[in-house]
Tab-separated table of C-alpha atoms in Angstrom:
chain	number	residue	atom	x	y	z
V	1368	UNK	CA	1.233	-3.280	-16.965
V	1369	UNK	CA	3.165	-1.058	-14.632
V	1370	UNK	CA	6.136	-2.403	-13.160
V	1371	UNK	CA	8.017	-0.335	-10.053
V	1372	UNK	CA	11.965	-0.553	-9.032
V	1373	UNK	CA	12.482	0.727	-5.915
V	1374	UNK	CA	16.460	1.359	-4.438
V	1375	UNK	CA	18.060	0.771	-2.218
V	1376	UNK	CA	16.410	-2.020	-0.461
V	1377	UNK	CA	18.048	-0.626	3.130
V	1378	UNK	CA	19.314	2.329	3.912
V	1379	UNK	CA	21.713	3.499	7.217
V	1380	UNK	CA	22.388	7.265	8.164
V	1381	UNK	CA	23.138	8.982	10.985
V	1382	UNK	CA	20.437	11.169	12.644
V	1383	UNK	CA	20.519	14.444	10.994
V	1384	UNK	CA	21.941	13.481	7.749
V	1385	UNK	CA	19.592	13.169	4.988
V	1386	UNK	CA	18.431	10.062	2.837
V	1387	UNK	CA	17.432	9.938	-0.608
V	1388	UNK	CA	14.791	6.902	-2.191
V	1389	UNK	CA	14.556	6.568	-5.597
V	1390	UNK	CA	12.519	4.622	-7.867
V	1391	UNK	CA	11.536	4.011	-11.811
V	1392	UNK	CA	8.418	3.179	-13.290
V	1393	UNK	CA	7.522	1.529	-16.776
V	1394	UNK	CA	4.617	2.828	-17.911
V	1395	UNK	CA	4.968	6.855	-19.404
V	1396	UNK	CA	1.148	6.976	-18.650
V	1397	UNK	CA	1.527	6.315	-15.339
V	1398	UNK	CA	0.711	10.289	-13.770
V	1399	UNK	CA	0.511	9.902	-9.872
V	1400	UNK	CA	3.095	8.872	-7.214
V	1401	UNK	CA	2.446	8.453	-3.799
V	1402	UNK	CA	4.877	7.713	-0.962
V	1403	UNK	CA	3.970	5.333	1.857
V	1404	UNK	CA	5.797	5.075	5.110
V	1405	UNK	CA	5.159	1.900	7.302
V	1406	UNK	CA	5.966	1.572	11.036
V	1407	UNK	CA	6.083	-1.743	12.424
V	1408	UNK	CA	2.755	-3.909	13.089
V	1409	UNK	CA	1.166	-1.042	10.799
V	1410	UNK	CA	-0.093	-0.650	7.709
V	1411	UNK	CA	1.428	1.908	5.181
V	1412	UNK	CA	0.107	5.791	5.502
V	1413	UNK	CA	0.439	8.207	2.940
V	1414	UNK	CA	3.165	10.773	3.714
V	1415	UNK	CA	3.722	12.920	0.274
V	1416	UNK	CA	2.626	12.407	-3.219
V	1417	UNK	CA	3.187	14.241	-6.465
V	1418	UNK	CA	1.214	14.347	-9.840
V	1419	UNK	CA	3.067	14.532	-13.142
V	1420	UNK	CA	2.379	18.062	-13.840
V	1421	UNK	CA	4.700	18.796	-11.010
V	1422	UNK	CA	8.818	17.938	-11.020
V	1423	UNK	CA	8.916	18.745	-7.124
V	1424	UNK	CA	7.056	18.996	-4.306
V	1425	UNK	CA	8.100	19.926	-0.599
V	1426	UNK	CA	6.469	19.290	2.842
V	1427	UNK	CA	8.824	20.100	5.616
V	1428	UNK	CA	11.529	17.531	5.693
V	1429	UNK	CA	10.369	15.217	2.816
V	1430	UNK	CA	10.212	16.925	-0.718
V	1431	UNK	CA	9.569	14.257	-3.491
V	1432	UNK	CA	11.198	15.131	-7.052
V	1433	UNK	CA	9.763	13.486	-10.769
V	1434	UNK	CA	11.709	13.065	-14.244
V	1435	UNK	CA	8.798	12.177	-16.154
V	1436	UNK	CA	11.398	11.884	-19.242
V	1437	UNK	CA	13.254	9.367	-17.068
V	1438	UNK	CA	10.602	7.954	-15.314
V	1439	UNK	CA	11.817	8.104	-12.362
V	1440	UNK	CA	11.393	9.976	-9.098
V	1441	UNK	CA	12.814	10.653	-5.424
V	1442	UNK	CA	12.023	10.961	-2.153
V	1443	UNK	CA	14.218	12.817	0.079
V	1444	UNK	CA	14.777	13.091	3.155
V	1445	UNK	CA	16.347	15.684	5.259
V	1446	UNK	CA	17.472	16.279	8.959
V	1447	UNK	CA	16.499	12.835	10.171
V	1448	UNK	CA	15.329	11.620	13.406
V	1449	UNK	CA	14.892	8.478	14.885
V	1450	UNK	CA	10.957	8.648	14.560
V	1451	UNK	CA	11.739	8.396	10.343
V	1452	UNK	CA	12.635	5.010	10.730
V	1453	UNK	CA	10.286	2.694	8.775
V	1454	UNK	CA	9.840	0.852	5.534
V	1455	UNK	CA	9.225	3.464	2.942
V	1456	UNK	CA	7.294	2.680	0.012
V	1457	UNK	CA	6.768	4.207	-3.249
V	1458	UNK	CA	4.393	3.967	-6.232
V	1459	UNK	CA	2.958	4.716	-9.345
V	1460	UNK	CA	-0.448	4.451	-11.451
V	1461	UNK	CA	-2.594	6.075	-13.969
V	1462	UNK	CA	-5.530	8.000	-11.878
V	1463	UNK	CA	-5.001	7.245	-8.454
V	1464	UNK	CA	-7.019	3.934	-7.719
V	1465	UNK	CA	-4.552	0.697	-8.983
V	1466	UNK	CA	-1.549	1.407	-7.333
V	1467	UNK	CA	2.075	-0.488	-7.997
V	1468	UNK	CA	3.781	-0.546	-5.158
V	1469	UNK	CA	8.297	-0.870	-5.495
V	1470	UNK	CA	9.467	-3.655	-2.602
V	1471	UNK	CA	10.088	-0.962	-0.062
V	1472	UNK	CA	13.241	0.719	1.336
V	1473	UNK	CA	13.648	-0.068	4.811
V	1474	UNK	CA	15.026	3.022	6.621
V	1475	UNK	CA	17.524	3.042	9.608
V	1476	UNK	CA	18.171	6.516	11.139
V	1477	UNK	CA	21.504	5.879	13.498
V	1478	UNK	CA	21.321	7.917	17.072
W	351	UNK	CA	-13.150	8.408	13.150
W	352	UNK	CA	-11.642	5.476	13.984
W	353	UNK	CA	-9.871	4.668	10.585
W	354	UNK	CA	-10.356	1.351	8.711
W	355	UNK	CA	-11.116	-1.240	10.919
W	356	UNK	CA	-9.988	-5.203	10.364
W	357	UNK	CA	-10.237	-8.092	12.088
W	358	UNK	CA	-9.221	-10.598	12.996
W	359	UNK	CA	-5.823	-8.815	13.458
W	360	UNK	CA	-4.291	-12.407	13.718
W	361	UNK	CA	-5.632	-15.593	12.265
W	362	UNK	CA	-3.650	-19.081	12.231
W	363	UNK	CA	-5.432	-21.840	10.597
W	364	UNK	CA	-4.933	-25.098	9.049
W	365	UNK	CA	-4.583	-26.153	5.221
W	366	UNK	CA	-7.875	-26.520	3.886
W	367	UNK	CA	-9.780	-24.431	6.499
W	368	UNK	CA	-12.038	-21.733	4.977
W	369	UNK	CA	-10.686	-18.030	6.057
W	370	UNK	CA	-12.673	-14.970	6.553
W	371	UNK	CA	-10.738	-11.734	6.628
W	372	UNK	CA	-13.294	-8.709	7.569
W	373	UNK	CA	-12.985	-5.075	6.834
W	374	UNK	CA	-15.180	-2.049	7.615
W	375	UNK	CA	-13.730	1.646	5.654
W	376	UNK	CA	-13.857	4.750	6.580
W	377	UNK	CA	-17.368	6.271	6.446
W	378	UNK	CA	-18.163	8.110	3.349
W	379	UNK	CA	-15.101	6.526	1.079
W	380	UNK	CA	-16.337	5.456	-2.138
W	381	UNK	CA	-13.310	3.107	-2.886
W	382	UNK	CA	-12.234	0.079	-0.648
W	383	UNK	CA	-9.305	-2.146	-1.468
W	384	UNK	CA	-8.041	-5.499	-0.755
W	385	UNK	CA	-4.080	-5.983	-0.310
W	386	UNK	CA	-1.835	-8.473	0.604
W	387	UNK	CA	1.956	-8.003	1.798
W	388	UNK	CA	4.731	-10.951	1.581
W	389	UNK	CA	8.333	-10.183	2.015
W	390	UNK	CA	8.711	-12.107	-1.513
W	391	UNK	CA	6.187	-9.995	-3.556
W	392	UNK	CA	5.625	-7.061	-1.601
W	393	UNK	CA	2.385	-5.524	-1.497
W	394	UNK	CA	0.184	-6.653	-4.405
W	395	UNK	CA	-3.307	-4.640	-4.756
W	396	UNK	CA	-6.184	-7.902	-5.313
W	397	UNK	CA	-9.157	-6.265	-5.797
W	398	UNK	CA	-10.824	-3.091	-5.387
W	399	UNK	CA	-14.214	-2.040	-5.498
W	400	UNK	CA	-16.071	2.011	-5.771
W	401	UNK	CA	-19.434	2.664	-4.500
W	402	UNK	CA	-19.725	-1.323	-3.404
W	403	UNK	CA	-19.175	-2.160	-6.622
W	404	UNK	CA	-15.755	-4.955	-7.714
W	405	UNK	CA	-13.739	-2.926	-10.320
W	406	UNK	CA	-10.721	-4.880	-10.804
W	407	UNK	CA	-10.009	-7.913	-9.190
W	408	UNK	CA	-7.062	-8.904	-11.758
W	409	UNK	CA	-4.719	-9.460	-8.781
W	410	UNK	CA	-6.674	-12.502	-7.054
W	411	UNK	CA	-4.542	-14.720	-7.096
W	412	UNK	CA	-6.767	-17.850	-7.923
W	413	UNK	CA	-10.162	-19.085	-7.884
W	414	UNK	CA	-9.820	-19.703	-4.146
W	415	UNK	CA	-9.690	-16.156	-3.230
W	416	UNK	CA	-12.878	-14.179	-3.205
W	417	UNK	CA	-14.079	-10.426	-1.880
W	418	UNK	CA	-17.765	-9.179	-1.587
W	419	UNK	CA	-18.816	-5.579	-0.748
W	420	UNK	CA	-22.325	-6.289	0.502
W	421	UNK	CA	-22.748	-2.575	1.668
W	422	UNK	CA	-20.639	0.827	2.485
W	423	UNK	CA	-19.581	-0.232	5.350
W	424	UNK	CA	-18.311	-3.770	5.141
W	425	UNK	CA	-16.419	-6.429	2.932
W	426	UNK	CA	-15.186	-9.171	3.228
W	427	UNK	CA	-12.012	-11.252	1.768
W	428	UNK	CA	-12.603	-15.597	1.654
W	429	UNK	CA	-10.455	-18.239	1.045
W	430	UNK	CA	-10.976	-20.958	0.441
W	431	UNK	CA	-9.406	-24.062	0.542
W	432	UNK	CA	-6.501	-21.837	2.636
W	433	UNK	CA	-3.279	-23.496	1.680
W	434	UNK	CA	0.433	-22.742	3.627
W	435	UNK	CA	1.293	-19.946	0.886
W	436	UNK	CA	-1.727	-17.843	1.105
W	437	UNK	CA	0.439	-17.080	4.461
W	438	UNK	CA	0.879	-13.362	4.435
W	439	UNK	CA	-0.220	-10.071	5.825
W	440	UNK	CA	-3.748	-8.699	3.877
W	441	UNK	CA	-4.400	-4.962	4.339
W	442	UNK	CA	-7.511	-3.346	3.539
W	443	UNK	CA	-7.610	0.207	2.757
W	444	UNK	CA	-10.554	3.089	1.476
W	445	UNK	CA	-10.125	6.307	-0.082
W	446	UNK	CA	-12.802	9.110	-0.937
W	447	UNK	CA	-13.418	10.012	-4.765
W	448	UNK	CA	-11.758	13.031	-5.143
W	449	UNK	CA	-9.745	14.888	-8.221
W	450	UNK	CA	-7.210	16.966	-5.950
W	451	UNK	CA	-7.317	14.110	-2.542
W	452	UNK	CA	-6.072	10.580	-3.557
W	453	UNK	CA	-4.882	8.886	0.021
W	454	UNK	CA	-5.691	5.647	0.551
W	455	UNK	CA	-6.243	4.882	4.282
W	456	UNK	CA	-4.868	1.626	5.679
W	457	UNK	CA	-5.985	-0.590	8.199
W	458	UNK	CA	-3.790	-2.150	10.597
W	459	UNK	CA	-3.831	-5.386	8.714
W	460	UNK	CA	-4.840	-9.627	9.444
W	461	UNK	CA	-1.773	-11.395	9.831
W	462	UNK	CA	-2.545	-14.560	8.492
W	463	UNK	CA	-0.682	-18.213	8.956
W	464	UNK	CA	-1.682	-21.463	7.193
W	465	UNK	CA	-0.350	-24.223	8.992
């Protein structure tokens, strides 16, 4: 089955700087990955996602990048503020149902 | 809308003690899912069900854990006998059938403790 390897596990920087995710997946059939961010005493909300027939996408401050030849992709963030900190997750499945989940980043942005 | 709803948010209990975890999804989502979150293995998808119907339930963990869908608008997750590492946070979530809209909506979660 899929397995997910998410790094780094934390993750400091200073407000304004940016921070970068990343994560590999096992299986090459795998074709969607979300990211989840999760605030404390919440559960996880989708904030970007990408489909394998794309190598980037961009929504404001986030943009999410794929190397399907790797199998790996990124989540980036830039111009942080203090409302980014949370535990970011990523994943990866075939269709968009059975997600894997990586063990989350947990993201500290530094005032 | 008022996004998933779960109770009970919090539930301590004792070994052996049947648990009851409830969820109702987002109106008109076909899919609802069953999740659980430890700081050891993450967040592990159990089962998941479309139009009320149990698709995959490979991630139940054992015979103890069960999940019915008995309509659109509720399901429910059982254990039973509850034992002190079935201790964990279990998230429900729902998501629409769609080829170009794939979120899957959270619920705040049952934080559950097995004495």
């Amino acid at each position: 089955g899929e397995n997910v390897e998410q790094h780094p596990s934390t993750l400091s920087v200073q407000e304004g700087d940016s921070a970068v995710i990343k994560c590999t997946y096992s299986d090459s059939a795998s074709n969607y990955f979300p990211w989840y961010k999760q605030e404390l005493g919440k559960g996880p909300q989708l904030i970007i996602d990408i489909r394998s027939n794309v190598g980037e996408k961009k929504d404001q401050r986030i943009a999410v990048t794929l190397n399907k030849t790797a199998k790996h992709f990124s989540l980036h963030i830039t111009e942080t503020q203090p409302e980014d900190s949370a535990v970011y997750f990523c994943a990866a499945t075939k269709g968009a149902q059975k997600l894997v989940f990586g063990q989350g980043t947990r993201l500290t942005i530094n005032p | 809308d008022a996004g998933v709803i779960q109770s009970p948010r919090h539930e301590v209990t004792e070994m052996g003690q049947e648990v009851t975890l409830r969820c109702k999804p987002i109106s008109g989502h076909d899919y609802l899912f069953w999740y659980r979150q430890t700081m050891m293995r993450g967040l592990e998808l159990l089962i998941y069900f479309n139009n009320n119907v149990p698709i995959d339930d490979s991630g139940m963990p054992e015979d103890r854990f069960s999940a019915k869908m008995p309509n659109a608008s509720f399901s429910n997750l059982k254990i039973q006998p509850s034992e002190p590492r079935d201790s964990a946070v279990y998230f429900c979530a729902s998501q629409v059938a769609s080829k170009v809209y794939n979120e899957q909506f959270f619920g705040p979660g049952t934080r559950l403790t097995v004495l």
